PDB file of N, CA and C in Angstrom:
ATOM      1  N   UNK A 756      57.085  21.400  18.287  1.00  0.00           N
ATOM      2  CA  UNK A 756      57.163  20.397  17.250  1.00  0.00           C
ATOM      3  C   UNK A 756      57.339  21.041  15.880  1.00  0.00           C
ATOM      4  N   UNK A 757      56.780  22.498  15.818  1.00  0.00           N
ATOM      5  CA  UNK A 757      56.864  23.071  14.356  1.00  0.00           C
ATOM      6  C   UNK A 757      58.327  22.914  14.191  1.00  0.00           C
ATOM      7  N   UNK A 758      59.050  23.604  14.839  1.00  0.00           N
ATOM      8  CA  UNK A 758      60.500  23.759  14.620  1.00  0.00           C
ATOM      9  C   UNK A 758      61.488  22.515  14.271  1.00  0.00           C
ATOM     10  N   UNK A 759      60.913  21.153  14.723  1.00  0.00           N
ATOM     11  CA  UNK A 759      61.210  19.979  14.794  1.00  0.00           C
ATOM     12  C   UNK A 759      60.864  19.405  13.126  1.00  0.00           C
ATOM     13  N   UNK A 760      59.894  19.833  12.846  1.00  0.00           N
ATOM     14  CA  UNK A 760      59.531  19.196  11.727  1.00  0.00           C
ATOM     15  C   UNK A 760      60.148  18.496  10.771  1.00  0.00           C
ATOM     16  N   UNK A 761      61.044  19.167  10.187  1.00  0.00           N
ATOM     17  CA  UNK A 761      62.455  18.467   9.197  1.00  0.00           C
ATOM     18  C   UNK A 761      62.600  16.696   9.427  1.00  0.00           C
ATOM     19  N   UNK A 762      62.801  16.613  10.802  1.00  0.00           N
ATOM     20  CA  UNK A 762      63.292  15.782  11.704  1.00  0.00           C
ATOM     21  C   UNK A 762      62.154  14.628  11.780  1.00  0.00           C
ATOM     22  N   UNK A 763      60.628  15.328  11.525  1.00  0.00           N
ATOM     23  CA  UNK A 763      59.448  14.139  11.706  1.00  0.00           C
ATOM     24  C   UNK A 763      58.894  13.681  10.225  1.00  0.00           C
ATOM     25  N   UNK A 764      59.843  14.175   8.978  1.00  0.00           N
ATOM     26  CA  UNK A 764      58.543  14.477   8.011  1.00  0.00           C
ATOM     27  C   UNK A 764      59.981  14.926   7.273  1.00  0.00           C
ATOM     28  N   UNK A 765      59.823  14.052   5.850  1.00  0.00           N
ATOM     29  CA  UNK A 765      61.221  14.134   4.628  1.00  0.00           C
ATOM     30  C   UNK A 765      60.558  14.935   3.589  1.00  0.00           C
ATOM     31  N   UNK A 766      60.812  15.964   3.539  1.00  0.00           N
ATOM     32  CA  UNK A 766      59.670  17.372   2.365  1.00  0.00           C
ATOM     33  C   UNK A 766      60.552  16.849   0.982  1.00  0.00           C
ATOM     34  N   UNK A 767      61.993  15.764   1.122  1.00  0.00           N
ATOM     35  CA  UNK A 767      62.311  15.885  -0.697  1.00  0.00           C
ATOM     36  C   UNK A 767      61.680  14.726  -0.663  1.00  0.00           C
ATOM     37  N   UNK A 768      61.350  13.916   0.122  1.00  0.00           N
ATOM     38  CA  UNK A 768      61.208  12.417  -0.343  1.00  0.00           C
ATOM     39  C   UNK A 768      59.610  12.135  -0.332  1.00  0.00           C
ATOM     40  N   UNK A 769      59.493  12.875   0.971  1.00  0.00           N
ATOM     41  CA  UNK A 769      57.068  12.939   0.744  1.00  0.00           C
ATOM     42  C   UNK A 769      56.742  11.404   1.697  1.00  0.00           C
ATOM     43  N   UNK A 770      57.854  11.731   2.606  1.00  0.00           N
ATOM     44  CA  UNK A 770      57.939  10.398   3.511  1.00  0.00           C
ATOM     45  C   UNK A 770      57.888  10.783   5.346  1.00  0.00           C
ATOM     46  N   UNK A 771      57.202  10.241   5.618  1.00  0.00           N
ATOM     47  CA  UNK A 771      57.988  10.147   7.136  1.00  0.00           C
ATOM     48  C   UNK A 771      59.235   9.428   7.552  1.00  0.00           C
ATOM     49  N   UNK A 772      59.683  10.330   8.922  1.00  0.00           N
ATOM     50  CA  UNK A 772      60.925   9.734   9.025  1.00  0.00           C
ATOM     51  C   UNK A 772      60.181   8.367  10.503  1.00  0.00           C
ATOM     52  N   UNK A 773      60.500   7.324  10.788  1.00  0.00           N
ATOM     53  CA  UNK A 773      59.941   6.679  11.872  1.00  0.00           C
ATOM     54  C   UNK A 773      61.622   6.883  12.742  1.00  0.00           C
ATOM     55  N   UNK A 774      62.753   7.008  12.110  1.00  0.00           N
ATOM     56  CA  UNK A 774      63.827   6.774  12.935  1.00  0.00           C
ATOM     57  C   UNK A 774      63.858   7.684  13.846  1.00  0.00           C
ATOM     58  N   UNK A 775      63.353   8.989  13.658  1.00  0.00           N
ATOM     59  CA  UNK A 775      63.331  10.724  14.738  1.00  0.00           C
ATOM     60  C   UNK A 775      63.288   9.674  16.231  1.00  0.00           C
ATOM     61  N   UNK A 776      61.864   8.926  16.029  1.00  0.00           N
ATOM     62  CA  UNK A 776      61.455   8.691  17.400  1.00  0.00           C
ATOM     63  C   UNK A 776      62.438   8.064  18.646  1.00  0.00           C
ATOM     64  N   UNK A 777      63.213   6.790  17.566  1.00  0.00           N
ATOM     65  CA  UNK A 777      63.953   5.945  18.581  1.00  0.00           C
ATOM     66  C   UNK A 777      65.013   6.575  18.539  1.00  0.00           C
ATOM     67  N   UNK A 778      65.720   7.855  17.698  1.00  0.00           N
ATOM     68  CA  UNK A 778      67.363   7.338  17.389  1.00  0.00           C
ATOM     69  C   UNK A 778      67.935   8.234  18.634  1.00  0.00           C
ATOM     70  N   UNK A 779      67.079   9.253  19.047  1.00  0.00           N
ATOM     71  CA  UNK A 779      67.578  10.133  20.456  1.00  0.00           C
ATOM     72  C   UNK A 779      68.262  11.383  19.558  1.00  0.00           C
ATOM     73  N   UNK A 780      68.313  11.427  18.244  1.00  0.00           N
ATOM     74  CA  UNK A 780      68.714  12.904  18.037  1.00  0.00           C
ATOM     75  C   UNK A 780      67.624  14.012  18.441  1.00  0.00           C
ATOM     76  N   UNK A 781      66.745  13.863  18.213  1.00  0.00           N
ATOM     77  CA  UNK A 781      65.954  15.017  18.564  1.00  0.00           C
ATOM     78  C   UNK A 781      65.126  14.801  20.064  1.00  0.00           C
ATOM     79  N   UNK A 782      65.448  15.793  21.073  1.00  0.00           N
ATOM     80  CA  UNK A 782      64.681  15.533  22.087  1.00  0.00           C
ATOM     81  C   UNK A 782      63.197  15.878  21.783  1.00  0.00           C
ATOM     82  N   UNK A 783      61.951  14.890  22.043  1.00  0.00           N
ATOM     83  CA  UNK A 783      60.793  15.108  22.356  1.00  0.00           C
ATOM     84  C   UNK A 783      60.446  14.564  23.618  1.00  0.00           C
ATOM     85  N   UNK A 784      59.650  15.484  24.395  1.00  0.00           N
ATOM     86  CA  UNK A 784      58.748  14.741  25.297  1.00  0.00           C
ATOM     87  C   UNK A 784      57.567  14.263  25.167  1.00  0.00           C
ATOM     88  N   UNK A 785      57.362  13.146  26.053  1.00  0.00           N
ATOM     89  CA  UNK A 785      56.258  12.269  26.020  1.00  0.00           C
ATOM     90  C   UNK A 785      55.090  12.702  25.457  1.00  0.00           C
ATOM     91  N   UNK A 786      54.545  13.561  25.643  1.00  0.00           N
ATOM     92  CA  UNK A 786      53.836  13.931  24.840  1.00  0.00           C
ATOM     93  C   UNK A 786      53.788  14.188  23.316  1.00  0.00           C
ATOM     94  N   UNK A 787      54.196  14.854  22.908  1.00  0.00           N
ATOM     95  CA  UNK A 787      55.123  14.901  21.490  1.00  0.00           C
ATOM     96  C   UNK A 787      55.236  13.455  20.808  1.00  0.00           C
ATOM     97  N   UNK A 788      55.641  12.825  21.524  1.00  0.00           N
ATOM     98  CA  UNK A 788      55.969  11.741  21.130  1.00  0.00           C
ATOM     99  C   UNK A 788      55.088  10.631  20.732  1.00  0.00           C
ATOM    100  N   UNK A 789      54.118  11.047  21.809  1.00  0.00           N
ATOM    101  CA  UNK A 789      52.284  10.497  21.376  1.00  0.00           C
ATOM    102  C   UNK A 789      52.115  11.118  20.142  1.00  0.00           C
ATOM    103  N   UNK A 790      52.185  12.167  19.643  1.00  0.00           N
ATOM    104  CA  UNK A 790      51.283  12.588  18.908  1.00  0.00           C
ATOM    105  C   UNK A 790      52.300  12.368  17.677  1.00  0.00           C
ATOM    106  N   UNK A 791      53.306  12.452  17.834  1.00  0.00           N
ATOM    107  CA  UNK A 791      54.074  12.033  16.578  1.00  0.00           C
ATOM    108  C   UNK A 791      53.588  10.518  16.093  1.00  0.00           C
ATOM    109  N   UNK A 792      53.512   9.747  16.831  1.00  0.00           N
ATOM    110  CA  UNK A 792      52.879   7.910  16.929  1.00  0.00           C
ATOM    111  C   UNK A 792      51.788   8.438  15.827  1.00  0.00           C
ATOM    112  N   UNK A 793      50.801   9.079  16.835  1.00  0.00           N
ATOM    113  CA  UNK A 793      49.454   9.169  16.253  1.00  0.00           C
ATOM    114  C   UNK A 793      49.143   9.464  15.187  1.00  0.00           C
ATOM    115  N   UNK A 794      50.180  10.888  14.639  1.00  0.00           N
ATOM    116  CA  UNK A 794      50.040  11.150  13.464  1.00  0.00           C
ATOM    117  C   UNK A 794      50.504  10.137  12.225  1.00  0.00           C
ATOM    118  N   UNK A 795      51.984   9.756  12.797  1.00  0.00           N
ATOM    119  CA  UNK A 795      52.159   8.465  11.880  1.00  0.00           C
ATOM    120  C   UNK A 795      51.173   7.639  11.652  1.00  0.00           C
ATOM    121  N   UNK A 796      50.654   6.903  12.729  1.00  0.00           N
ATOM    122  CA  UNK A 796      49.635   6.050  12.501  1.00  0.00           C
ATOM    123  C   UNK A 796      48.409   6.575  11.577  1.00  0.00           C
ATOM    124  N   UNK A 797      47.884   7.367  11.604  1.00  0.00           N
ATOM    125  CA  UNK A 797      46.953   8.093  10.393  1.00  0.00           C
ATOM    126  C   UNK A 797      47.552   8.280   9.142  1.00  0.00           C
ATOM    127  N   UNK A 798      48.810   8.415   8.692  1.00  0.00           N
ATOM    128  CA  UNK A 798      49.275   8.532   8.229  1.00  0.00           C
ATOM    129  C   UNK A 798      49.503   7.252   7.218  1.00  0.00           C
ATOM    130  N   UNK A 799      50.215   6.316   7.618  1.00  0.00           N
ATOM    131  CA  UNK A 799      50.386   5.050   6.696  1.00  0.00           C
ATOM    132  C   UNK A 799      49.988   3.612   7.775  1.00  0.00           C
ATOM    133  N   UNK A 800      49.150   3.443   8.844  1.00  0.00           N
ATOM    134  CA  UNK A 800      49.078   3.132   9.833  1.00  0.00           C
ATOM    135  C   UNK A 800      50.156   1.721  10.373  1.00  0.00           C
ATOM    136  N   UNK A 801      50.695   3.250  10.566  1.00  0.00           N
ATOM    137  CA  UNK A 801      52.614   2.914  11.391  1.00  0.00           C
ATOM    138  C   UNK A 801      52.402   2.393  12.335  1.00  0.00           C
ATOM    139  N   UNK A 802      53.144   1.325  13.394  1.00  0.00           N
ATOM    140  CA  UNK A 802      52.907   0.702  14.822  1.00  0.00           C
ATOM    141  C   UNK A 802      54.423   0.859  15.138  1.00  0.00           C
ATOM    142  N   UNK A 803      54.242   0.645  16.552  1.00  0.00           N
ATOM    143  CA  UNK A 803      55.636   0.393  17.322  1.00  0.00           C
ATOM    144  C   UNK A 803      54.911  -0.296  18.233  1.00  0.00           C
ATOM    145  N   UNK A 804      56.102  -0.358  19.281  1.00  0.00           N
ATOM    146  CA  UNK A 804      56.092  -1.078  20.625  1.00  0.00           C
ATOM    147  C   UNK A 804      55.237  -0.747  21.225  1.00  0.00           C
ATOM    148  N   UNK A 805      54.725   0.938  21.046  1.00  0.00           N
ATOM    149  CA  UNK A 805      53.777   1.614  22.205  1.00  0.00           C
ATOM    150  C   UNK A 805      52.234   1.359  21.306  1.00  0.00           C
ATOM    151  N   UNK A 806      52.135   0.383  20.241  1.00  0.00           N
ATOM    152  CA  UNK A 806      50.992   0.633  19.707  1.00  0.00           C
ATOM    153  C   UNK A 806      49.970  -0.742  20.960  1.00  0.00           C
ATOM    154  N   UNK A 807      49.192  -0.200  20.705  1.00  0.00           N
ATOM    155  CA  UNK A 807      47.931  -1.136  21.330  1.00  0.00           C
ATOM    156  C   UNK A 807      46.875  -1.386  20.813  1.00  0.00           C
ATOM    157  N   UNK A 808      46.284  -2.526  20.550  1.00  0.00           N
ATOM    158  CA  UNK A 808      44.790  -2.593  19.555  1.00  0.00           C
ATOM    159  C   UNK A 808      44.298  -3.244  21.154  1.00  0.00           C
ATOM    160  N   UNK A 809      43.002  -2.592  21.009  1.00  0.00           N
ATOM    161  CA  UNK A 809      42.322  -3.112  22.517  1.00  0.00           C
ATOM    162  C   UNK A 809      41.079  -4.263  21.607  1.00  0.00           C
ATOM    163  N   UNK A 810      40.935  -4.953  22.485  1.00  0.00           N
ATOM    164  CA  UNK A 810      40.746  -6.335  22.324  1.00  0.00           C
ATOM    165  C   UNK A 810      38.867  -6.373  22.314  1.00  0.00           C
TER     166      UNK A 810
END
């Protein structure tokens, strides 16, 4: 994921990117991909499709 970074995280803008996840340019696996969620979500608490609030 270090090497990926550019790709998860905009260093001119001080933004995350949310598009990395869906757009298929960068391969991550499932895992990765959790933790990219996760971190977003701590982050500005980002949701997608895979988010879940348990009840």
């Amino acid at each position: 994921m270090f090497s990926k970074r550019k790709h998860i995280y905009d260093f001119e803008k001080g933004a995350i990117n949310q598009a990395c996840l869906d757009s298929g340019e960068v391969d991550f696996c499932s895992s990765s991909r959790a933790l990219i969620r996760l971190g977003y979500n701590l982050y500005n608490s980002y949701s997608d499709r895979y988010y879940f609030v348990w009840a």
